[in-house]
mmCIF file of C-alpha atoms and ligand atoms in Angstrom:
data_model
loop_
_atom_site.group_PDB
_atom_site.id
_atom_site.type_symbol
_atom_site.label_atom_id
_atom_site.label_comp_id
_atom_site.label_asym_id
_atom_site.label_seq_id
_atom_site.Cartn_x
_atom_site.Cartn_y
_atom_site.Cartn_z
ATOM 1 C CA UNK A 167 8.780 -239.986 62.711
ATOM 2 C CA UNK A 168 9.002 -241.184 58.959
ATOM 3 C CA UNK A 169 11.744 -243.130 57.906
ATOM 4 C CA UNK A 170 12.999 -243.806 54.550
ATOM 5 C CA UNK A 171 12.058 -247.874 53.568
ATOM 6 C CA UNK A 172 15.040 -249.498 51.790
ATOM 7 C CA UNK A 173 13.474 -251.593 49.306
ATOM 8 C CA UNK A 174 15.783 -254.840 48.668
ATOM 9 C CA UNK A 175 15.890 -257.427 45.733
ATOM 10 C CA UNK A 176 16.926 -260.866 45.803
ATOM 11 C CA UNK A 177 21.051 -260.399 45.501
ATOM 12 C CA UNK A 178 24.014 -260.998 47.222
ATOM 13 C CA UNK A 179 24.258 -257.121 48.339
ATOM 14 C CA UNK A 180 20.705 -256.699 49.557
ATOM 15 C CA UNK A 181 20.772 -259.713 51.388
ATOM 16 C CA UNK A 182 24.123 -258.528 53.430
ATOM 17 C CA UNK A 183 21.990 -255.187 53.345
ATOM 18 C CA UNK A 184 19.435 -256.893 55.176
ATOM 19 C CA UNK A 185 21.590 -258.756 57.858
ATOM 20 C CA UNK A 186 23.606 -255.363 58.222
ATOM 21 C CA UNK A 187 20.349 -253.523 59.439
ATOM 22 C CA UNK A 188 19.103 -256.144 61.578
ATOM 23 C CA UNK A 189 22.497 -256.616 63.642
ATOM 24 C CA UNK A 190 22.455 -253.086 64.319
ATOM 25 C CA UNK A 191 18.573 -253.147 65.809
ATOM 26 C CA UNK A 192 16.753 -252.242 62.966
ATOM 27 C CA UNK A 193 13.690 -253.764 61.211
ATOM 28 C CA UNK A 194 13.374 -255.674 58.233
ATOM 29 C CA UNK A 195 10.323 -256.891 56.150
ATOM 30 C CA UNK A 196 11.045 -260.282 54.634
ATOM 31 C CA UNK A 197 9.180 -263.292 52.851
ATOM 32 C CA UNK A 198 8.434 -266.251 54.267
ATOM 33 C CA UNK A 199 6.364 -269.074 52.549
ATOM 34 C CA UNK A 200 3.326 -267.946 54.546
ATOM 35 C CA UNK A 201 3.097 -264.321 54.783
ATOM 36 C CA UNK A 202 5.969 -261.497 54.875
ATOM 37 C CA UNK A 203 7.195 -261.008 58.693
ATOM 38 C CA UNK A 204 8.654 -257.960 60.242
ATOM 39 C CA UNK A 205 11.786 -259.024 61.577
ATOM 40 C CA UNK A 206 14.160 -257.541 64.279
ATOM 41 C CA UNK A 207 16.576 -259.361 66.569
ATOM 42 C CA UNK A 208 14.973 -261.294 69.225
ATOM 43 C CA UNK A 209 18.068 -260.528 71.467
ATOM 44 C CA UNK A 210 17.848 -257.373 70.976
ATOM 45 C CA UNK A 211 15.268 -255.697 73.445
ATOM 46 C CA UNK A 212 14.832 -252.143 71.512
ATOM 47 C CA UNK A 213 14.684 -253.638 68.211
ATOM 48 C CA UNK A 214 11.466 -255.646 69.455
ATOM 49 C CA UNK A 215 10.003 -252.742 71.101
ATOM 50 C CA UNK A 216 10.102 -251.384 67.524
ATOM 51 C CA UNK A 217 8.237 -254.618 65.678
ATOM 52 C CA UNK A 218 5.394 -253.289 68.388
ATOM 53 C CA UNK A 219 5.835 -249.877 67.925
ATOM 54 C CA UNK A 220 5.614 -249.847 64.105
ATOM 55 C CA UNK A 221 2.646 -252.030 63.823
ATOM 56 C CA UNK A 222 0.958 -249.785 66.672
ATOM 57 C CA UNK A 223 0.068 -253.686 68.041
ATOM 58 C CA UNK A 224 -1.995 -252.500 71.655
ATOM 59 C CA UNK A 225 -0.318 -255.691 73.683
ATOM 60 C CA UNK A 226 2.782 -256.880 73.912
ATOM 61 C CA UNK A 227 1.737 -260.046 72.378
ATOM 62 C CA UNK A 228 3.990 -262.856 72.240
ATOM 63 C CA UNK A 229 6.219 -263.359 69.227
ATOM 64 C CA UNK A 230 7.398 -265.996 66.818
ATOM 65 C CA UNK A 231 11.228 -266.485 66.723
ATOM 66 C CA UNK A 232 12.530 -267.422 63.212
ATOM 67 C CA UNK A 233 15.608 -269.991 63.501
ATOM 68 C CA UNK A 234 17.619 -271.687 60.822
ATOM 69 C CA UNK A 235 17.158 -275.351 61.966
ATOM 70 C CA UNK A 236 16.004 -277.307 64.992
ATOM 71 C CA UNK A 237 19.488 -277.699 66.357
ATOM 72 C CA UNK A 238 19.031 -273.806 66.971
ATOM 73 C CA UNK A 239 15.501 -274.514 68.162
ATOM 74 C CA UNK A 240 17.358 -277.267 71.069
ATOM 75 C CA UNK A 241 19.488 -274.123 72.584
ATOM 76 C CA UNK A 242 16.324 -272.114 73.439
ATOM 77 C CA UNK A 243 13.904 -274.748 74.690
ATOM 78 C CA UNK A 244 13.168 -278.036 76.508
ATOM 79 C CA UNK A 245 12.959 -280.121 73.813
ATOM 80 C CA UNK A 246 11.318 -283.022 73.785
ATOM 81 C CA UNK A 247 10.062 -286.410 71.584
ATOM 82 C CA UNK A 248 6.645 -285.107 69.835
ATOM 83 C CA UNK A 249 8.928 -281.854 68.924
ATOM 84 C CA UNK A 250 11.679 -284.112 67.286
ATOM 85 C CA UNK A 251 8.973 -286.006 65.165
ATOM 86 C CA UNK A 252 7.184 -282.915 64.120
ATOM 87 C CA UNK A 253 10.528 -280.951 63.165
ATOM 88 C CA UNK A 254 12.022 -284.118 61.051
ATOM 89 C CA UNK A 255 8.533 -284.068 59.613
ATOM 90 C CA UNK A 256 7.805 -280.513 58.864
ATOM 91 C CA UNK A 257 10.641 -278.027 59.079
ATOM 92 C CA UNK A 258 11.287 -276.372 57.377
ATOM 93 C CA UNK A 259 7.971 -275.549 56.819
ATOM 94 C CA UNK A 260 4.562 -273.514 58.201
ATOM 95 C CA UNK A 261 4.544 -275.023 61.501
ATOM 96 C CA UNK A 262 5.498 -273.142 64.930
ATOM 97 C CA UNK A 263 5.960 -274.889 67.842
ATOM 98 C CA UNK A 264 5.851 -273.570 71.222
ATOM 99 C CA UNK A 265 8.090 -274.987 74.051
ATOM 100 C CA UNK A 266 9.047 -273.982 77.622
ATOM 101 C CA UNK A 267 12.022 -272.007 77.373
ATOM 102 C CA UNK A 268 15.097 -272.928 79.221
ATOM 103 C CA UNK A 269 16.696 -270.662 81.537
ATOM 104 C CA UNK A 270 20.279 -268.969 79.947
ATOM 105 C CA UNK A 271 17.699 -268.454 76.596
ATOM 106 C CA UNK A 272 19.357 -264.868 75.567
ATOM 107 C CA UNK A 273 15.713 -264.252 74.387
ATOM 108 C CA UNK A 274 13.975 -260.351 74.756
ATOM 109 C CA UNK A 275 11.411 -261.007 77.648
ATOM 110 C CA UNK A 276 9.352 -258.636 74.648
ATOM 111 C CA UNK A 277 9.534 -261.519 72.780
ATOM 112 C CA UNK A 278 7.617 -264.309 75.093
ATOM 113 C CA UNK A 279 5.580 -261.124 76.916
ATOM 114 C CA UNK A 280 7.269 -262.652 79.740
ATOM 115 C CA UNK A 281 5.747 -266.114 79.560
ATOM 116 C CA UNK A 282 7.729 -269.180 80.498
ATOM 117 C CA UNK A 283 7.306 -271.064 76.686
ATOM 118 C CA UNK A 284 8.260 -269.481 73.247
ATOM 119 C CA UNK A 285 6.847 -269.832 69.790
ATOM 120 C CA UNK A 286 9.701 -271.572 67.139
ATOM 121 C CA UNK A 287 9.830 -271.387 63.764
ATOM 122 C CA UNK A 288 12.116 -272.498 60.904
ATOM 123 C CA UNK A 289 10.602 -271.435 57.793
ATOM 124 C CA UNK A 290 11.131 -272.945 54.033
ATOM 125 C CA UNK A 291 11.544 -269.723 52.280
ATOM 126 C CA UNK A 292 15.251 -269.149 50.623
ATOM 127 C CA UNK A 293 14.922 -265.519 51.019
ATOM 128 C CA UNK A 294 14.112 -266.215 55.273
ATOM 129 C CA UNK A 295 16.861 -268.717 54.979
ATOM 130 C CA UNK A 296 19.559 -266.559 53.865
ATOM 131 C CA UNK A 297 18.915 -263.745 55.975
ATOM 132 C CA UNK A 298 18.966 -265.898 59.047
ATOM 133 C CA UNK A 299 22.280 -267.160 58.138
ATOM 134 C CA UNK A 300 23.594 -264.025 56.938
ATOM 135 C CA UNK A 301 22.746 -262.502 59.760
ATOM 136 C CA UNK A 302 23.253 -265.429 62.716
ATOM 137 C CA UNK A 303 20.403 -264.056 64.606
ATOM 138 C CA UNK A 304 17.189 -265.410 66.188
ATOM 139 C CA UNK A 305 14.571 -263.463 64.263
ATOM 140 C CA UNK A 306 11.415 -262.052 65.932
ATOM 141 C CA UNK A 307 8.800 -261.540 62.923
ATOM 142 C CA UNK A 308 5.234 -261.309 63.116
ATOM 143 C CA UNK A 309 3.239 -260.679 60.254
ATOM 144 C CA UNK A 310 4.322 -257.413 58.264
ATOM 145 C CA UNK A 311 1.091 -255.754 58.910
ATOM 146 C CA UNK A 312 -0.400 -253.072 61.150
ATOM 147 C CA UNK A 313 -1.811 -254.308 64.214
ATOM 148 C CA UNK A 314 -5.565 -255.546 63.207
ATOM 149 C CA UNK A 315 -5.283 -255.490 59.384
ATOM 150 C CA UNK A 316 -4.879 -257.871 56.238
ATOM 151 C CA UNK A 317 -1.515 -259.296 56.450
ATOM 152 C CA UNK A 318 0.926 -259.319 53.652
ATOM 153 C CA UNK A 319 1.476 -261.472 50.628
ATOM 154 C CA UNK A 320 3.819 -259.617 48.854
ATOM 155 C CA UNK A 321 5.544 -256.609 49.176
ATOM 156 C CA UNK A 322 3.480 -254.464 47.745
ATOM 157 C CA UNK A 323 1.341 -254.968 50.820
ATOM 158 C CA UNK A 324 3.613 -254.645 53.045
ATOM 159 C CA UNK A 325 4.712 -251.056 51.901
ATOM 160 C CA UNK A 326 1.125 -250.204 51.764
ATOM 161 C CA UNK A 327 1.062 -250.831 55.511
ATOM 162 C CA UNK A 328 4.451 -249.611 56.518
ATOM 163 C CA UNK A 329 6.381 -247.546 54.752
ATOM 164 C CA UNK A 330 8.147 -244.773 56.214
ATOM 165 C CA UNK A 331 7.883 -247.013 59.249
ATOM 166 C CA UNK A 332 10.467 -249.660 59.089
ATOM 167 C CA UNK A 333 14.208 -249.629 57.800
ATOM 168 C CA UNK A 334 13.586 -251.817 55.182
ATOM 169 C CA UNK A 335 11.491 -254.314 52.555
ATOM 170 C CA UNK A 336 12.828 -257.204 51.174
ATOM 171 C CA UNK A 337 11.276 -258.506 47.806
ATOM 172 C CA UNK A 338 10.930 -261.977 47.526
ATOM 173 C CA UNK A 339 7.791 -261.916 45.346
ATOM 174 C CA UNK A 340 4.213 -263.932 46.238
ATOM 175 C CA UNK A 341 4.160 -265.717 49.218
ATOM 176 C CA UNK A 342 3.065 -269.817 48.287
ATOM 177 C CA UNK A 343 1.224 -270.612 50.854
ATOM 178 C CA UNK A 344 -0.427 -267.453 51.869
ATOM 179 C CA UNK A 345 -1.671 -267.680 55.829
ATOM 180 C CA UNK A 346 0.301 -267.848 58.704
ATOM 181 C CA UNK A 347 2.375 -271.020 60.459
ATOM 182 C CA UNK A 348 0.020 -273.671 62.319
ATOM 183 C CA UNK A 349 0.530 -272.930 66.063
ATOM 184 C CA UNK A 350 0.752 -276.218 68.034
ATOM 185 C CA UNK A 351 1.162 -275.962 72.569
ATOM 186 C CA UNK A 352 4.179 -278.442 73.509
ATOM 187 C CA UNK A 353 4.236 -277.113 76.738
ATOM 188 C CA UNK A 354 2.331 -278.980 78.605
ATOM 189 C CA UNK A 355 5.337 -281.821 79.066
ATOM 190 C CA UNK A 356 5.945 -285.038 77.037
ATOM 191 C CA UNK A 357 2.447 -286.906 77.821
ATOM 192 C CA UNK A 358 0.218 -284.082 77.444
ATOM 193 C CA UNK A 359 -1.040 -284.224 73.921
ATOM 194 C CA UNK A 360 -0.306 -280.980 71.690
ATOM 195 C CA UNK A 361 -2.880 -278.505 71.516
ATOM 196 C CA UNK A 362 -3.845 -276.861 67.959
ATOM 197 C CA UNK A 363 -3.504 -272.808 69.529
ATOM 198 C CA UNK A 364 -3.878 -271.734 65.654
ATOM 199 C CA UNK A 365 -4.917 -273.306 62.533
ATOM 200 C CA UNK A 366 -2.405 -272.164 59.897
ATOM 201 C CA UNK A 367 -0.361 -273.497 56.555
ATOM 202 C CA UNK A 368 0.092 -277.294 57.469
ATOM 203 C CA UNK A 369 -3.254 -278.257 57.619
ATOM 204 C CA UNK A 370 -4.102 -280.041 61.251
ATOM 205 C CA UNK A 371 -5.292 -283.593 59.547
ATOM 206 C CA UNK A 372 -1.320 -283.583 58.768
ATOM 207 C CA UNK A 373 -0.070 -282.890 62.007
ATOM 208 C CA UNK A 374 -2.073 -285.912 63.402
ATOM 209 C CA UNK A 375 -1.347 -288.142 61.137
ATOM 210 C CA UNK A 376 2.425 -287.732 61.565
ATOM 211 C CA UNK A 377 1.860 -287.900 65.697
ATOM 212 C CA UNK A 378 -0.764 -290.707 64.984
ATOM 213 C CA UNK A 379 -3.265 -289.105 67.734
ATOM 214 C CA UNK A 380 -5.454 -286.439 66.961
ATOM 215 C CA UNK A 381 -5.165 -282.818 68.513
ATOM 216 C CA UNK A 382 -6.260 -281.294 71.473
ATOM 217 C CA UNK A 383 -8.078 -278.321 70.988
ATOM 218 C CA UNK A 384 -6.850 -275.103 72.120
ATOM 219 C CA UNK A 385 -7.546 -273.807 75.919
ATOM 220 C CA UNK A 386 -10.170 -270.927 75.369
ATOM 221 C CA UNK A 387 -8.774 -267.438 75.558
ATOM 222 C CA UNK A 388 -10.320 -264.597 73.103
ATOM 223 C CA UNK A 389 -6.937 -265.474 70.632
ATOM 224 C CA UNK A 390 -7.765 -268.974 70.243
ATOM 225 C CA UNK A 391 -11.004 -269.202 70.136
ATOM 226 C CA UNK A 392 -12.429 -269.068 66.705
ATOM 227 C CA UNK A 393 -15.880 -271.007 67.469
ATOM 228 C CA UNK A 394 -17.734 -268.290 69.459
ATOM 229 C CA UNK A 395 -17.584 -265.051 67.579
ATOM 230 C CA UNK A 396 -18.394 -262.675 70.602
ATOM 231 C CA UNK A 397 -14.951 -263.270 71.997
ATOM 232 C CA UNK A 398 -13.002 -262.944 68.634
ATOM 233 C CA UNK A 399 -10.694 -259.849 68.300
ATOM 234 C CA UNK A 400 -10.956 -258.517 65.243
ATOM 235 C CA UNK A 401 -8.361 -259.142 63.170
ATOM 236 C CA UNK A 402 -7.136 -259.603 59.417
ATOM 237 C CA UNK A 403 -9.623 -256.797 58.615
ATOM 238 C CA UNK A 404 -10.301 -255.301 54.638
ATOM 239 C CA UNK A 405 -12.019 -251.578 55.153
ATOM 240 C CA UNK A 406 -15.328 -252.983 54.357
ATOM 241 C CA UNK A 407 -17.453 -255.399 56.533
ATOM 242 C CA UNK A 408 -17.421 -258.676 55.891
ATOM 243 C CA UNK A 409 -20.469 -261.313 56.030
ATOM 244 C CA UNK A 410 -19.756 -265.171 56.061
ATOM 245 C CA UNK A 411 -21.305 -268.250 54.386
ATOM 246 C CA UNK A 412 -23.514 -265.815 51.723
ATOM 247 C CA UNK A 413 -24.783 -267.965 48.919
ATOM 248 C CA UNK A 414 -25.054 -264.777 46.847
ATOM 249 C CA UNK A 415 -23.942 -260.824 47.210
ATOM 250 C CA UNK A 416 -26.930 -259.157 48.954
ATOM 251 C CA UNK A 417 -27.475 -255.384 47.355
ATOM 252 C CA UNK A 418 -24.295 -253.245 48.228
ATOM 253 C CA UNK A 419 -22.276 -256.372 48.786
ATOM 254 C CA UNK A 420 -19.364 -257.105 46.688
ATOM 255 C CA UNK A 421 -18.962 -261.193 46.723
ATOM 256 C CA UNK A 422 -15.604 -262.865 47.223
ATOM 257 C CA UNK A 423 -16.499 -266.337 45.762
ATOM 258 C CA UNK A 424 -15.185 -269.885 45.966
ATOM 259 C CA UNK A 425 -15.759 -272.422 43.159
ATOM 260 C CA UNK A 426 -18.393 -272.051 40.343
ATOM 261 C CA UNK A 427 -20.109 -268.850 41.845
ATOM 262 C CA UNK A 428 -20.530 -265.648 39.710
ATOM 263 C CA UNK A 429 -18.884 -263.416 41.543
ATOM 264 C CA UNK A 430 -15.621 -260.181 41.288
ATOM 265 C CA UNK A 431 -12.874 -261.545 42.982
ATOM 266 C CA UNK A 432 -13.189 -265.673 43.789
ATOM 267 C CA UNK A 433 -10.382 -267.264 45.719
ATOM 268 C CA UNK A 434 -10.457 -270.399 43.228
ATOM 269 C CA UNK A 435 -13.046 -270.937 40.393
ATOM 270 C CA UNK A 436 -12.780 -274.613 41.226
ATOM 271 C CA UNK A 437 -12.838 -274.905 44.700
ATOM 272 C CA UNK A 438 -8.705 -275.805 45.881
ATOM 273 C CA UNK A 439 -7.955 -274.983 48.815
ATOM 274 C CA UNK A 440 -4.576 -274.886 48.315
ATOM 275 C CA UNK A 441 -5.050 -271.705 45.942
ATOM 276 C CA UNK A 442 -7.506 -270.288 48.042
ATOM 277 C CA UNK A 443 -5.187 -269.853 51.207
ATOM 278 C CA UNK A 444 -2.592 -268.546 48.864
ATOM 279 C CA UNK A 445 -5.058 -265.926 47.162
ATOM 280 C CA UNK A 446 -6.867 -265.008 50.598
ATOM 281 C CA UNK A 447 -4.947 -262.080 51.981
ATOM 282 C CA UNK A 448 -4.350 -260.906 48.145
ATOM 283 C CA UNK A 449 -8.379 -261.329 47.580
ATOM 284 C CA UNK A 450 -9.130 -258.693 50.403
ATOM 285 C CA UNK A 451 -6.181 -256.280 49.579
ATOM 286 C CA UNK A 452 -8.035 -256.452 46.247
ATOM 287 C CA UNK A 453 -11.470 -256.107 47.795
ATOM 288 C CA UNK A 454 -9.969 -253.128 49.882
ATOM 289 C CA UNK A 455 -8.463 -251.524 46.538
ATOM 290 C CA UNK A 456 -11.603 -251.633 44.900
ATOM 291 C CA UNK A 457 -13.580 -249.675 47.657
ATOM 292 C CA UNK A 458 -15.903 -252.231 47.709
ATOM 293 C CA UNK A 459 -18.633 -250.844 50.270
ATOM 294 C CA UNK A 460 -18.869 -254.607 51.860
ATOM 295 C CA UNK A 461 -17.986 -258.172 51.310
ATOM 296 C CA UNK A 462 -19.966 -261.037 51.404
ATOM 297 C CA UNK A 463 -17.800 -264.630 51.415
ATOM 298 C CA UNK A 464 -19.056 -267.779 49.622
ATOM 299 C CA UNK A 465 -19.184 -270.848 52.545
ATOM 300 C CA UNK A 466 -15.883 -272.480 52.740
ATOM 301 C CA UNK A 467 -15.271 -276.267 53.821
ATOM 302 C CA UNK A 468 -13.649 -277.120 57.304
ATOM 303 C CA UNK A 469 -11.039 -279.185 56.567
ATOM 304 C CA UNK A 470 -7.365 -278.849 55.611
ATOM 305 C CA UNK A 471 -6.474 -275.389 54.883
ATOM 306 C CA UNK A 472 -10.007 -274.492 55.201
ATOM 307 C CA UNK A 473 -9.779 -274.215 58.509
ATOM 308 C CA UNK A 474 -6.703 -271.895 58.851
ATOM 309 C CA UNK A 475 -9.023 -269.526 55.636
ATOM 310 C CA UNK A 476 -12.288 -269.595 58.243
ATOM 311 C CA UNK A 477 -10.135 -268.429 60.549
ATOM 312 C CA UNK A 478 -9.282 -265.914 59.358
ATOM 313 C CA UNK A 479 -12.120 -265.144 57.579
ATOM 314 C CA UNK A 480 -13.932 -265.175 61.464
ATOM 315 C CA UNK A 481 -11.588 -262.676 62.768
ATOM 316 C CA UNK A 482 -11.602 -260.340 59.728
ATOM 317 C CA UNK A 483 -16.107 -260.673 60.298
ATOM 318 C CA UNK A 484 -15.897 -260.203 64.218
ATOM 319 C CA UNK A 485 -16.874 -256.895 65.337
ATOM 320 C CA UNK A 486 -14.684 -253.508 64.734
ATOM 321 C CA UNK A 487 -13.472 -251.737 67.990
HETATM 322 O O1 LIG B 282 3.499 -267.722 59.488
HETATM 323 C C1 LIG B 282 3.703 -267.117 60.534
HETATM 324 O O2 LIG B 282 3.607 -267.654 61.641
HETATM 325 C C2 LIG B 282 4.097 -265.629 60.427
HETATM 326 C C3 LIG B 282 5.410 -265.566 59.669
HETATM 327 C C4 LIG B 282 5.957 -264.172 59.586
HETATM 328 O O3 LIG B 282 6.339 -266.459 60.246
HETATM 329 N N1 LIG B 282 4.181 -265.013 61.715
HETATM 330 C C5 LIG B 282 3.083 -264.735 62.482
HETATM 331 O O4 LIG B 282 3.338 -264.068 63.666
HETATM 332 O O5 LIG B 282 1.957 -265.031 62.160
HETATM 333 P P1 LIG B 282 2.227 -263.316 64.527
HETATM 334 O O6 LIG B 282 2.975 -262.475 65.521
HETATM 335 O O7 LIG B 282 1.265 -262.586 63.659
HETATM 336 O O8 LIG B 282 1.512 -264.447 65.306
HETATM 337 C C6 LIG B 282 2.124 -265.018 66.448
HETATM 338 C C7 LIG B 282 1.163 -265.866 67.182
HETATM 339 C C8 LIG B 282 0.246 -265.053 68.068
HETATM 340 O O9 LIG B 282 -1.094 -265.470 67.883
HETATM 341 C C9 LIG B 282 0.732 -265.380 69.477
HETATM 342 O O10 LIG B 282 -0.301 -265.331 70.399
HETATM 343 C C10 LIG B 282 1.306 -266.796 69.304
HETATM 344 O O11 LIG B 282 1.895 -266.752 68.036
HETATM 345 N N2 LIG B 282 2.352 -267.074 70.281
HETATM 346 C C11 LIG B 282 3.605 -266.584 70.316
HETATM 347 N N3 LIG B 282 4.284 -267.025 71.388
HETATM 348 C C12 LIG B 282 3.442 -267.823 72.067
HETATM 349 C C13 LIG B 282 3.539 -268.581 73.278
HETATM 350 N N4 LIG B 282 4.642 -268.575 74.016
HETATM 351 N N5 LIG B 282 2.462 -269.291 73.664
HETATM 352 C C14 LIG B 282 1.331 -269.287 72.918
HETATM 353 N N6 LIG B 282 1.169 -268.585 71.764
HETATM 354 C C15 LIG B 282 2.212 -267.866 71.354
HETATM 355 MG MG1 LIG B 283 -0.385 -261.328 62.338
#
C-alpha cells in the first residue's frame, strides 16, 4: 500500500524527525559518503522485515549495521587485533567489517539471515552521524534501491526508486564517494588473514598496506565472485544492456566513456578514478533517463577504486533474470 515519503532537509527538526520515525519501526532513507541506505532499527525485527519488503529484495540477505563508533562495534562482536588496526585506520569511513557476533547481541536474526558473524559499519557522513546519535540505535541500511537496480547517489534517486514505499527521505545532497563500503571477512579468528568479500570505497591496495599483508581473496559464492560472469547475479542494473571494455559505441549503443573518448555521458574526461566511482551510479541513472537503447562502457583499470567500478559494472552486464 502507498505511503506518503516525508522528504527531510538538513536541520535540527528533520533530523529529530528522522530519529522519531526510526524508534517507532519505521524506515528512513539517509546519506552516507558512499551511497544513500535505507535504514530501520536493527533491533527491531518488523522494521527489518520492511527494509526487505520495500526493496522487494528475493533473500533475506544479510545486512550492514550502521554504528556511531567502534566502541559500539566491541558490544556486538568478538573483536579482535586486525579489527582494532583497521577501525583506528579507517572509521569512520567506507569500510565494513564483518565479525562473529557474540551471544547477548540484541541484533534482528533478519539482520545476519541467521549467520553467526555480522557486517559493521561506522560511516563518515554528518548527516549518518547525527541520526545515529539522535536516534541511539544500531542502524540496518542497505543501499536505498530496489532489489537488483542502480543504487542511489542522491535523493533524487532514491525517490525515483521508492517513494510511496518508505516513511521517509533524508536530503543530504551527492554522495562523495559514490559505491558502496569495502567488505572485508574477520571471521575466520585472529591468524586467518582477512578476506576482500567486496571491493568497495577504500580501495583494497589501502587496506593492505595498513595490515602490511596483502588480502585473501574472497571464498567463491555467486555474491562474491566477480571473475566468472556465469555465476554473477545481476545487479546494479540501468534499463538498457550493458557491454564492457568497448573501445567505441557499436550502432544502437550509447557509450559511457572514461578519459579522452568521444562519447554522451563519460565518468571522467581525464581518467580519475576517484571521480569516476563518485559519477558511476549518477552516469547510469543518466543513461537510464535518457532511454538510451544500450550501453557500451569504455575499459576501466583494475586497481584502486577501479576495482570496486568493475564490479559493479560486472554485475550491472551479467545476465537479466
Ligand atoms: O556502503 C555501503 O556499504 C552501503 C551503505 C548504505 O552503508 N550499504 C550496502 O549494503 O551496500 P547492502 O545491503 O547493499 O550490501 C550488504 C552486503 C551484502 O553483499 C551482504 O552479502 C554483505 O554485505 N554482508 C552482510 N552481512 C554479512 C555477513 N555476516 N557475512 C558476509 N557478508 C555479509
Ligand atoms: Mg545494494
Amino acid at each position: 500500500m502507498p505511503m506518503p515519503t516525508e522528504r527531510l532537509r538538513d536541520d535540527a527538526p528533520s533530523l529529530a524527525r528522522a530519529a522519531r520515525i526510526l524508534r517507532a519501526g519505521g524506515l528512513v532513507a539517509l546519506p552516507t559518503e558512499t551511497v544513500y541506505g535505507l535504514a530501520a532499527n536493527a533491533r527491531d525485527d518488523r522494521a527489518v522485515a520492511r527494509i526487505f519488503a520495500a526493496k522487494e529484495r528475493p533473500r533475506f540477505n544479510p545486512l550492514i549495521v550502521h554504528l556511531p563508533d567502534a566502541a559500539a562495534a566491541r558490544e556486538l562482536v568478538l573483536w579482535n587485533d586486525t579489527a582494532d588496526r583497521l577501525a583506528a585506520a579507517f572509521w569512520p569511513g567506507a569500510l565494513t567489517l564483518v565479525l562473529p557476533l557474540k551471544e547477548e547481541h540484541g541484533l534482528s536474526p533478519l539482520v545476519t539471515a541467521g549467520l553467526p558473524t555480522v557486517a559493521l559499519r561506522v560511516p563518515a557522513h554528518p548527516l549518518a552521524r547525527a541520526v545515529l546519535r539522535e536516534s541511539g540505535l544500531p542502524l540496518a541500511a542497505p543501499s536505498a534501491n530496489p532489489s537488483g537496480r542502480i543504487s542511489p547517489t542522491t535523493a533524487a534517486h532514491v525517490l525515483a526508486g521508492l517513494d510511496g514505499r518508505i516513511d521517509a527521505v533524508l536530503d543530504g545532497g551527492p554522495c562523495a564517494v559514490g559505491v558502496e563500503s569495502t567488505i572485508l571477512g574477520l571471521a575466520e579468528g585472529g591468524g586467518a588473514r582477512p578476506a576482500l568479500l567486496r571491493p568497495g570505497g577504500i580501495p583494497a591496495e589501502a587496506l593492505s598496506a595498513a595490515l602490511g599483508q596483502p588480502l585473501a581473496a574472497a571464498p567463491a559464492s555467486p555474491e562474491t565472485a566477480p571473475n566468472a560472469p556465469g555465476q554473477l547475479a545481476s545487479h546494479y542494473a540501468p534499463d538498457a544492456p550493458v557491454r564492457l571494455n568497448a573501445s567505441a559505441a557499436r550502432e544502437g549503443e550509447t557509450l559511457l566513456g572514461f578519459g579522452p573518448v568521444d562519447c554522451a555521458v563519460n565518468l571522467s574526461p581525464s581518467g580519475d578514478l576517484v571521480e569516476a566511482a563518485a559519477r558511476l551510479f549518477d552516469c547510469l541513472h543518466a543513461l537510464d533517463a535518457m532511454g538510451a537503447g544500450a550501453i557500451a562502457v569504455s575499459p576501466i583499470p583494475e586497481t584502486g577504486l577501479g576495482r570496486a567500478i568493475n564490479d559493479r559494472l560486472r554485475r550491472a552486464a551479467a545476465p537479466r533474470l
